[in-house]
mmCIF file with all atom_site columns, C-alpha atoms in Angstrom:
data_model
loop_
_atom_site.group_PDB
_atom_site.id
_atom_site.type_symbol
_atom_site.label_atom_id
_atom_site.label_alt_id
_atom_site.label_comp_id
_atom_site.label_asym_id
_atom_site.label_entity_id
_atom_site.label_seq_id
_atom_site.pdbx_PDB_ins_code
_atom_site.Cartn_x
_atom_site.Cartn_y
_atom_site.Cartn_z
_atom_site.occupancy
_atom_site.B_iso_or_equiv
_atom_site.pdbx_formal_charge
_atom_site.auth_seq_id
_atom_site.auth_comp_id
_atom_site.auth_asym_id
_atom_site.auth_atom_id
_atom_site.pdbx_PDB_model_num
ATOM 1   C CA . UNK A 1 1   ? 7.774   -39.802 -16.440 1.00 65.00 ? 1   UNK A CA 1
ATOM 2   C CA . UNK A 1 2   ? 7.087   -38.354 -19.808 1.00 79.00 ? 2   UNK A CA 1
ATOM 3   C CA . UNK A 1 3   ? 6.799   -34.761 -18.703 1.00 78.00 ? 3   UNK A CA 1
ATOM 4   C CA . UNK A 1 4   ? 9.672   -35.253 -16.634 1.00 82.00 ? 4   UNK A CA 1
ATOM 5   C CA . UNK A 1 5   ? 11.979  -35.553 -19.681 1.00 84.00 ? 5   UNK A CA 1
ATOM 6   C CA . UNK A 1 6   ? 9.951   -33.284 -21.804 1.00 75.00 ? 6   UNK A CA 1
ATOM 7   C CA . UNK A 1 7   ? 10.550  -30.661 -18.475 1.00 75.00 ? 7   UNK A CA 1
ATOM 8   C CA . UNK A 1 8   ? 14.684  -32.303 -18.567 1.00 79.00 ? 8   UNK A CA 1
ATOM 9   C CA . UNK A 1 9   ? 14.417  -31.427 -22.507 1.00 76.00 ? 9   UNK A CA 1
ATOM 10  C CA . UNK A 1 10  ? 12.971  -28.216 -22.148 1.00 73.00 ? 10  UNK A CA 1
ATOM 11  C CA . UNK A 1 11  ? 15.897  -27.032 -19.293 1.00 74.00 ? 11  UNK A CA 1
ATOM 12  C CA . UNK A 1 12  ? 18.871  -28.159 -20.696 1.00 75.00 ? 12  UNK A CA 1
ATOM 13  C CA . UNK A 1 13  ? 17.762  -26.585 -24.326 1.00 71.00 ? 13  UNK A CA 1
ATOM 14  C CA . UNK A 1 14  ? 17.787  -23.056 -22.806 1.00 71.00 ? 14  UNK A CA 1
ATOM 15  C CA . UNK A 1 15  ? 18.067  -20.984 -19.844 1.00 78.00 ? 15  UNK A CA 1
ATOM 16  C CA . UNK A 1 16  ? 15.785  -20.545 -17.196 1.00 79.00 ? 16  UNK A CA 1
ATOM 17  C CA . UNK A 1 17  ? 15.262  -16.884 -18.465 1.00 83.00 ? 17  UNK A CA 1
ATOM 18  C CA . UNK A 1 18  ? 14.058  -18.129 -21.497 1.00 85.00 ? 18  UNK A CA 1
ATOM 19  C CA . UNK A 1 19  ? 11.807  -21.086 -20.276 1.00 84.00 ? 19  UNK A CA 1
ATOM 20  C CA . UNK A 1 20  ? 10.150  -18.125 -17.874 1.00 86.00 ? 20  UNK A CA 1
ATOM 21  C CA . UNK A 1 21  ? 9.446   -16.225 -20.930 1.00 89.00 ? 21  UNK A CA 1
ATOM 22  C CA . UNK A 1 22  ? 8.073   -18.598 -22.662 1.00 89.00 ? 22  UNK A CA 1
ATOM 23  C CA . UNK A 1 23  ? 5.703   -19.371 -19.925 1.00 90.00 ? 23  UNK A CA 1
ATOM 24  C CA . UNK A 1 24  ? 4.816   -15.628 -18.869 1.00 94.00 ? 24  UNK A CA 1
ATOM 25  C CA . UNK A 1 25  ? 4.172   -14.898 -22.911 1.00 95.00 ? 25  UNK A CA 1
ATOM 26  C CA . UNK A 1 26  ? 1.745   -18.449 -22.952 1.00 95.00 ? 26  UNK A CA 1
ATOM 27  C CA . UNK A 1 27  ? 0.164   -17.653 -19.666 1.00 96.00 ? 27  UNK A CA 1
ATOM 28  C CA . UNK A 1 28  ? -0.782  -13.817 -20.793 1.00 97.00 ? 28  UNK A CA 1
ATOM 29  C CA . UNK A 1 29  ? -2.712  -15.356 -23.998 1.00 96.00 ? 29  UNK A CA 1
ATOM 30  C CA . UNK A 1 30  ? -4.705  -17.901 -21.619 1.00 96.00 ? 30  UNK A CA 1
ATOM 31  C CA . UNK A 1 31  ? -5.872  -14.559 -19.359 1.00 97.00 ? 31  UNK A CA 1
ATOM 32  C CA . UNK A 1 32  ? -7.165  -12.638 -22.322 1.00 97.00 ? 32  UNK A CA 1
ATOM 33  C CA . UNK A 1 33  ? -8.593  -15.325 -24.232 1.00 97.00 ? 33  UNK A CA 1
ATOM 34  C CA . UNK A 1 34  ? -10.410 -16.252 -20.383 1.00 96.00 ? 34  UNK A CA 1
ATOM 35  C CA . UNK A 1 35  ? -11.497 -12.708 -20.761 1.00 96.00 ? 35  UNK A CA 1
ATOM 36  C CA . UNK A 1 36  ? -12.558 -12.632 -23.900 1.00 97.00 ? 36  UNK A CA 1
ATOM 37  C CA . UNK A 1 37  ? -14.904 -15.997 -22.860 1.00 95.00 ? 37  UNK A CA 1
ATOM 38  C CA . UNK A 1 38  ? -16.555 -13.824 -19.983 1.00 92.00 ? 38  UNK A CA 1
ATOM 39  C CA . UNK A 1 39  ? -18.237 -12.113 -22.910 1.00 92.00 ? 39  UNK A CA 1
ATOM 40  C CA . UNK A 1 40  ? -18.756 -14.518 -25.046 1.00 94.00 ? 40  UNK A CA 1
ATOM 41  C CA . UNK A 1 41  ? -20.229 -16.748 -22.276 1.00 92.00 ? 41  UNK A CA 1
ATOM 42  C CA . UNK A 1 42  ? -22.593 -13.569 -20.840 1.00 90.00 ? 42  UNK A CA 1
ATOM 43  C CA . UNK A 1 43  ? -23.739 -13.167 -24.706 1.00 93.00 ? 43  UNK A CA 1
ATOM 44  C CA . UNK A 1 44  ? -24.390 -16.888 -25.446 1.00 95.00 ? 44  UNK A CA 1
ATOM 45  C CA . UNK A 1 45  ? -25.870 -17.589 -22.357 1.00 94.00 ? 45  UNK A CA 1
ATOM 46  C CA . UNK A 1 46  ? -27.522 -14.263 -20.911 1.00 90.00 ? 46  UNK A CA 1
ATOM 47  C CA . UNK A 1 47  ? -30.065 -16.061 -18.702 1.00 92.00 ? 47  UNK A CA 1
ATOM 48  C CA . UNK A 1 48  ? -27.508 -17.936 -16.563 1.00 90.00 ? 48  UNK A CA 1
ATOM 49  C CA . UNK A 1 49  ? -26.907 -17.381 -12.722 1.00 89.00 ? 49  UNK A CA 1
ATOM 50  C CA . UNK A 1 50  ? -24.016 -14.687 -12.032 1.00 86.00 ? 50  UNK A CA 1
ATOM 51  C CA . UNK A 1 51  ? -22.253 -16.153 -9.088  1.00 85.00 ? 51  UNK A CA 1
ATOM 52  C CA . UNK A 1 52  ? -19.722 -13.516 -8.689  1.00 82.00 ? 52  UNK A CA 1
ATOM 53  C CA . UNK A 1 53  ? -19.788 -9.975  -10.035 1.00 84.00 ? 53  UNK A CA 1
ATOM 54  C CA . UNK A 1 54  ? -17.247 -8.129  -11.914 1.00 85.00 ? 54  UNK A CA 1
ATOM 55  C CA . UNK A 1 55  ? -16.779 -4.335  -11.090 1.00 87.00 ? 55  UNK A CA 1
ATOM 56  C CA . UNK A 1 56  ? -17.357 -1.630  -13.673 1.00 93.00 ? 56  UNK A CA 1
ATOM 57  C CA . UNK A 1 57  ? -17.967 -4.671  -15.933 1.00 88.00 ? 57  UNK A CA 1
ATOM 58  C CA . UNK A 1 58  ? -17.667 -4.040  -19.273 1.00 92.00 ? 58  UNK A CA 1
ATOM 59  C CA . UNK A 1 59  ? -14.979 -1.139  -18.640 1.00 96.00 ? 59  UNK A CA 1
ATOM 60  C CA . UNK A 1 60  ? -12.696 -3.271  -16.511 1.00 95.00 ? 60  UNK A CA 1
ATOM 61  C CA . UNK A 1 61  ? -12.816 -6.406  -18.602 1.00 95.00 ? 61  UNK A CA 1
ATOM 62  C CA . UNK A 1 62  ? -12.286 -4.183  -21.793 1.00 97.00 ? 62  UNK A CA 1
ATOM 63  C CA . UNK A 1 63  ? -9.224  -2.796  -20.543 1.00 97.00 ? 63  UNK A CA 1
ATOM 64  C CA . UNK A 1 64  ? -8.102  -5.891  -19.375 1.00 97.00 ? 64  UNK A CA 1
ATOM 65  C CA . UNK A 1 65  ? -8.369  -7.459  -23.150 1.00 98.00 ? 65  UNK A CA 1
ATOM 66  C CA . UNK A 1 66  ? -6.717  -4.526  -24.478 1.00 98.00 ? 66  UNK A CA 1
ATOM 67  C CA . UNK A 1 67  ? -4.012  -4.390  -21.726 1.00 98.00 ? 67  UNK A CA 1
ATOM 68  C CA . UNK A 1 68  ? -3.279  -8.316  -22.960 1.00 98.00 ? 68  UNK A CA 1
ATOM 69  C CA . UNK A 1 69  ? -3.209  -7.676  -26.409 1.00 98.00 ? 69  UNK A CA 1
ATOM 70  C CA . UNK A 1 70  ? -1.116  -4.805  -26.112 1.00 98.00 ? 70  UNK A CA 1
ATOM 71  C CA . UNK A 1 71  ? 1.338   -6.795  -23.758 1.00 97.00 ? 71  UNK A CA 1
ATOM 72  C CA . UNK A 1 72  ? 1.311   -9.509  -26.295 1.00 97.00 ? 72  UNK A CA 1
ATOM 73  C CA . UNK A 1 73  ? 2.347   -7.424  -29.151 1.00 97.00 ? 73  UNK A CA 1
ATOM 74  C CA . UNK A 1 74  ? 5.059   -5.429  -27.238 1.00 98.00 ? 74  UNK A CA 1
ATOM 75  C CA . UNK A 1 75  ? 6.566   -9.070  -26.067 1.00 96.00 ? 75  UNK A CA 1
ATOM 76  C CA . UNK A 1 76  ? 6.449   -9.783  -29.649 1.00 97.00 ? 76  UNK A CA 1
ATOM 77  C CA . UNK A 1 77  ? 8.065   -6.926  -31.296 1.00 97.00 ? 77  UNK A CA 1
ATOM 78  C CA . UNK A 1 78  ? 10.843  -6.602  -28.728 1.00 96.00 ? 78  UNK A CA 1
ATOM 79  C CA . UNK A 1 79  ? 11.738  -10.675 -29.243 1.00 96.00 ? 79  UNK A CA 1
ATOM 80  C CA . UNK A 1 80  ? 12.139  -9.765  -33.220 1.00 96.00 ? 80  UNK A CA 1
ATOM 81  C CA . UNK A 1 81  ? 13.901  -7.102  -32.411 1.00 97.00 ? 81  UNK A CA 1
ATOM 82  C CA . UNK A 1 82  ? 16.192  -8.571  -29.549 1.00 95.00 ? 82  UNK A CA 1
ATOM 83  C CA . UNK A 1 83  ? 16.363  -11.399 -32.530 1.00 95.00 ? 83  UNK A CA 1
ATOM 84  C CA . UNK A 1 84  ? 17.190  -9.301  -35.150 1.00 96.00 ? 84  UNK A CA 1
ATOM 85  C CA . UNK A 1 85  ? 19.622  -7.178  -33.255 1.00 96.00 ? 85  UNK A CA 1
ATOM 86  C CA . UNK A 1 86  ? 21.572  -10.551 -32.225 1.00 94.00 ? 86  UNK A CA 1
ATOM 87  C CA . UNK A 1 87  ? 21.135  -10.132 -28.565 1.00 93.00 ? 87  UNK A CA 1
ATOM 88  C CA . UNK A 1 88  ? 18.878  -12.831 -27.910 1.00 90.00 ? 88  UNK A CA 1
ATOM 89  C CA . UNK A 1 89  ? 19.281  -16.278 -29.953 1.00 88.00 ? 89  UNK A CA 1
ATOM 90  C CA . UNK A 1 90  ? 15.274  -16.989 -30.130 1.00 88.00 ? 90  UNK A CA 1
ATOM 91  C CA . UNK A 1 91  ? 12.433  -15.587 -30.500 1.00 91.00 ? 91  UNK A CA 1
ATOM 92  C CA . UNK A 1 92  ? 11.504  -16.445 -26.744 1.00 90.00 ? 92  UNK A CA 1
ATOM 93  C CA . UNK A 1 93  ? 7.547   -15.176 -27.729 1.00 93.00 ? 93  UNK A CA 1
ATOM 94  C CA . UNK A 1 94  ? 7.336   -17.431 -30.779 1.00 93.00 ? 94  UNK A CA 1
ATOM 95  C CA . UNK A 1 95  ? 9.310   -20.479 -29.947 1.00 89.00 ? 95  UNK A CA 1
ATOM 96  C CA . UNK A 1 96  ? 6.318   -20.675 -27.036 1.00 90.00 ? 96  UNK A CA 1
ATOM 97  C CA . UNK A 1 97  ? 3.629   -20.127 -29.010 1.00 93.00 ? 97  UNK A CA 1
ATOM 98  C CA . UNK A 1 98  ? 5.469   -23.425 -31.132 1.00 92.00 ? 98  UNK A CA 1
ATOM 99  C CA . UNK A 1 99  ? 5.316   -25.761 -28.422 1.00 87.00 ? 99  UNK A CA 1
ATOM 100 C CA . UNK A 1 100 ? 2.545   -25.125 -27.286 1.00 89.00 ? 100 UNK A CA 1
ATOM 101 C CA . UNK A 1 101 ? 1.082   -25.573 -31.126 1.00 93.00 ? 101 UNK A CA 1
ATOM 102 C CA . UNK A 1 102 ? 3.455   -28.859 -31.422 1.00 89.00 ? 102 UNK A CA 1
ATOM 103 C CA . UNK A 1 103 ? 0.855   -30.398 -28.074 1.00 88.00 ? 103 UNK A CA 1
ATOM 104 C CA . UNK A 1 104 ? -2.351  -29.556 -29.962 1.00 92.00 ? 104 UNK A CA 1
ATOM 105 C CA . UNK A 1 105 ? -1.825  -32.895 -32.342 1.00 93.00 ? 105 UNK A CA 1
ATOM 106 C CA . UNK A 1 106 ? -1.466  -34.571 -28.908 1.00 90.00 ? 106 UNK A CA 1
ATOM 107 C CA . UNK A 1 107 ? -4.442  -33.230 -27.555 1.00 90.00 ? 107 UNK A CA 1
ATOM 108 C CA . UNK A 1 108 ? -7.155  -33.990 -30.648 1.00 93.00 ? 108 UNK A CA 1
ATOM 109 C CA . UNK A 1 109 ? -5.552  -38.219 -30.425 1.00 93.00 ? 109 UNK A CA 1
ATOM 110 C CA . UNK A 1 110 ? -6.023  -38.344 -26.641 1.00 90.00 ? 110 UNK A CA 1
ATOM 111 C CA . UNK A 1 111 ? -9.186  -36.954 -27.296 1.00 90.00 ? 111 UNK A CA 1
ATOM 112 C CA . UNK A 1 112 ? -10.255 -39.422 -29.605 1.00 89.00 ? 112 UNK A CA 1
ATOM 113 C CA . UNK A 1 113 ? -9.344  -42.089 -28.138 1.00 86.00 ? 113 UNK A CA 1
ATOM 114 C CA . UNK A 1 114 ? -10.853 -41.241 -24.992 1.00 82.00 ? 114 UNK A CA 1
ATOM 115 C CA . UNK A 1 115 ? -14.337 -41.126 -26.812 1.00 77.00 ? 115 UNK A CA 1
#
Protein backbone atom coordinates (compact mmCIF):
# COMPACT_ATOMS: atom_id res chain seq x y z
CA UNK A 1 0.00 0.00 0.00
CA UNK A 2 2.85 2.31 0.66
CA UNK A 3 4.06 2.57 -2.90
CA UNK A 4 0.65 2.89 -3.94
CA UNK A 5 0.36 6.37 -2.35
CA UNK A 6 3.93 7.23 -2.87
CA UNK A 7 2.92 6.25 -6.92
CA UNK A 8 -0.81 8.48 -6.00
CA UNK A 9 1.77 11.26 -4.60
CA UNK A 10 4.05 11.14 -7.31
CA UNK A 11 0.93 11.52 -10.18
CA UNK A 12 -1.05 14.05 -8.85
CA UNK A 13 2.31 16.30 -8.10
CA UNK A 14 3.04 16.46 -11.87
CA UNK A 15 2.21 15.34 -15.22
CA UNK A 16 2.75 12.19 -16.71
CA UNK A 17 5.37 13.93 -19.04
CA UNK A 18 7.27 14.77 -16.24
CA UNK A 19 7.05 11.48 -14.14
CA UNK A 20 8.33 9.75 -17.69
CA UNK A 21 11.24 11.99 -17.57
CA UNK A 22 12.11 11.47 -14.49
CA UNK A 23 12.15 7.80 -15.01
CA UNK A 24 13.89 7.75 -18.60
CA UNK A 25 16.74 10.31 -16.99
CA UNK A 26 17.03 7.55 -13.69
CA UNK A 27 16.88 4.56 -15.91
CA UNK A 28 19.81 5.98 -18.41
CA UNK A 29 22.22 6.36 -15.18
CA UNK A 30 21.39 2.60 -14.07
CA UNK A 31 22.55 1.42 -17.93
CA UNK A 32 25.85 3.21 -17.81
CA UNK A 33 26.72 2.67 -14.37
CA UNK A 34 25.71 -1.44 -15.41
CA UNK A 35 28.24 -0.72 -18.05
CA UNK A 36 30.67 0.73 -16.32
CA UNK A 37 30.43 -2.63 -13.76
CA UNK A 38 31.13 -4.94 -16.91
CA UNK A 39 34.61 -3.50 -16.58
CA UNK A 40 35.05 -3.19 -13.37
CA UNK A 41 33.77 -6.78 -12.79
CA UNK A 42 36.17 -8.24 -15.93
CA UNK A 43 39.16 -6.25 -14.07
CA UNK A 44 38.42 -7.42 -10.48
CA UNK A 45 37.64 -10.71 -11.36
CA UNK A 46 39.57 -11.67 -14.71
CA UNK A 47 39.56 -15.43 -14.07
CA UNK A 48 35.75 -15.82 -13.95
CA UNK A 49 33.59 -17.84 -16.53
CA UNK A 50 32.25 -15.50 -19.51
CA UNK A 51 28.80 -16.82 -20.06
CA UNK A 52 27.86 -14.55 -22.79
CA UNK A 53 30.12 -12.51 -25.03
CA UNK A 54 29.99 -8.95 -25.89
CA UNK A 55 30.86 -7.94 -29.57
CA UNK A 56 33.77 -5.67 -30.39
CA UNK A 57 34.07 -5.55 -26.56
CA UNK A 58 35.82 -2.89 -25.35
CA UNK A 59 34.75 -0.58 -28.45
CA UNK A 60 31.05 -1.23 -28.07
CA UNK A 61 30.85 -0.94 -24.32
CA UNK A 62 33.04 2.30 -24.55
CA UNK A 63 30.73 3.93 -26.75
CA UNK A 64 27.96 2.85 -24.92
CA UNK A 65 29.41 4.70 -21.56
CA UNK A 66 30.12 7.66 -23.51
CA UNK A 67 26.76 7.63 -25.42
CA UNK A 68 25.15 7.63 -21.57
CA UNK A 69 27.14 10.23 -20.28
CA UNK A 70 26.67 12.36 -23.10
CA UNK A 71 22.78 11.72 -22.98
CA UNK A 72 22.92 12.51 -19.35
CA UNK A 73 24.51 15.81 -19.71
CA UNK A 74 22.38 16.97 -22.73
CA UNK A 75 19.09 15.95 -20.48
CA UNK A 76 20.70 18.06 -17.97
CA UNK A 77 21.57 21.19 -19.68
CA UNK A 78 18.33 21.39 -21.66
CA UNK A 79 16.17 20.97 -18.08
CA UNK A 80 18.29 24.22 -16.78
CA UNK A 81 17.72 25.72 -19.66
CA UNK A 82 13.92 24.80 -20.23
CA UNK A 83 14.09 25.99 -16.29
CA UNK A 84 15.72 29.00 -16.76
CA UNK A 85 13.86 30.02 -19.84
CA UNK A 86 10.43 29.49 -17.80
CA UNK A 87 9.07 26.86 -20.05
CA UNK A 88 9.25 24.04 -17.86
CA UNK A 89 8.50 24.54 -13.93
CA UNK A 90 11.26 21.79 -12.75
CA UNK A 91 14.17 20.64 -13.38
CA UNK A 92 12.58 17.20 -14.55
CA UNK A 93 16.57 15.69 -14.60
CA UNK A 94 17.31 16.86 -11.07
CA UNK A 95 14.10 16.58 -9.20
CA UNK A 96 14.75 12.58 -10.21
CA UNK A 97 18.00 12.33 -9.29
CA UNK A 98 16.29 13.87 -5.63
CA UNK A 99 14.01 11.16 -5.09
CA UNK A 100 15.76 8.79 -5.89
CA UNK A 101 18.62 10.27 -3.29
CA UNK A 102 15.58 10.94 -0.67
CA UNK A 103 15.14 6.45 -0.85
CA UNK A 104 18.85 5.90 -0.16
CA UNK A 105 18.23 6.74 3.84
CA UNK A 106 15.49 4.10 3.38
CA UNK A 107 17.59 1.67 1.90
CA UNK A 108 20.86 1.73 4.51
CA UNK A 109 17.73 1.22 7.74
CA UNK A 110 16.09 -1.69 5.89
CA UNK A 111 19.38 -2.86 5.46
CA UNK A 112 20.29 -2.82 8.89
CA UNK A 113 17.71 -4.10 10.23
CA UNK A 114 17.59 -6.94 8.03
CA UNK A 115 21.16 -7.96 9.33
Amino acid sequence: WLHGAWISLLIISGSFDMLADMMVFISWIAYGMGAVGIFMLRRRMPQAERPYKIWLHPFVTLLFIGFSALFLIITVYNDVTNYINGRQPVVNSLLGMLIVALGIPFFFYFRKKKS
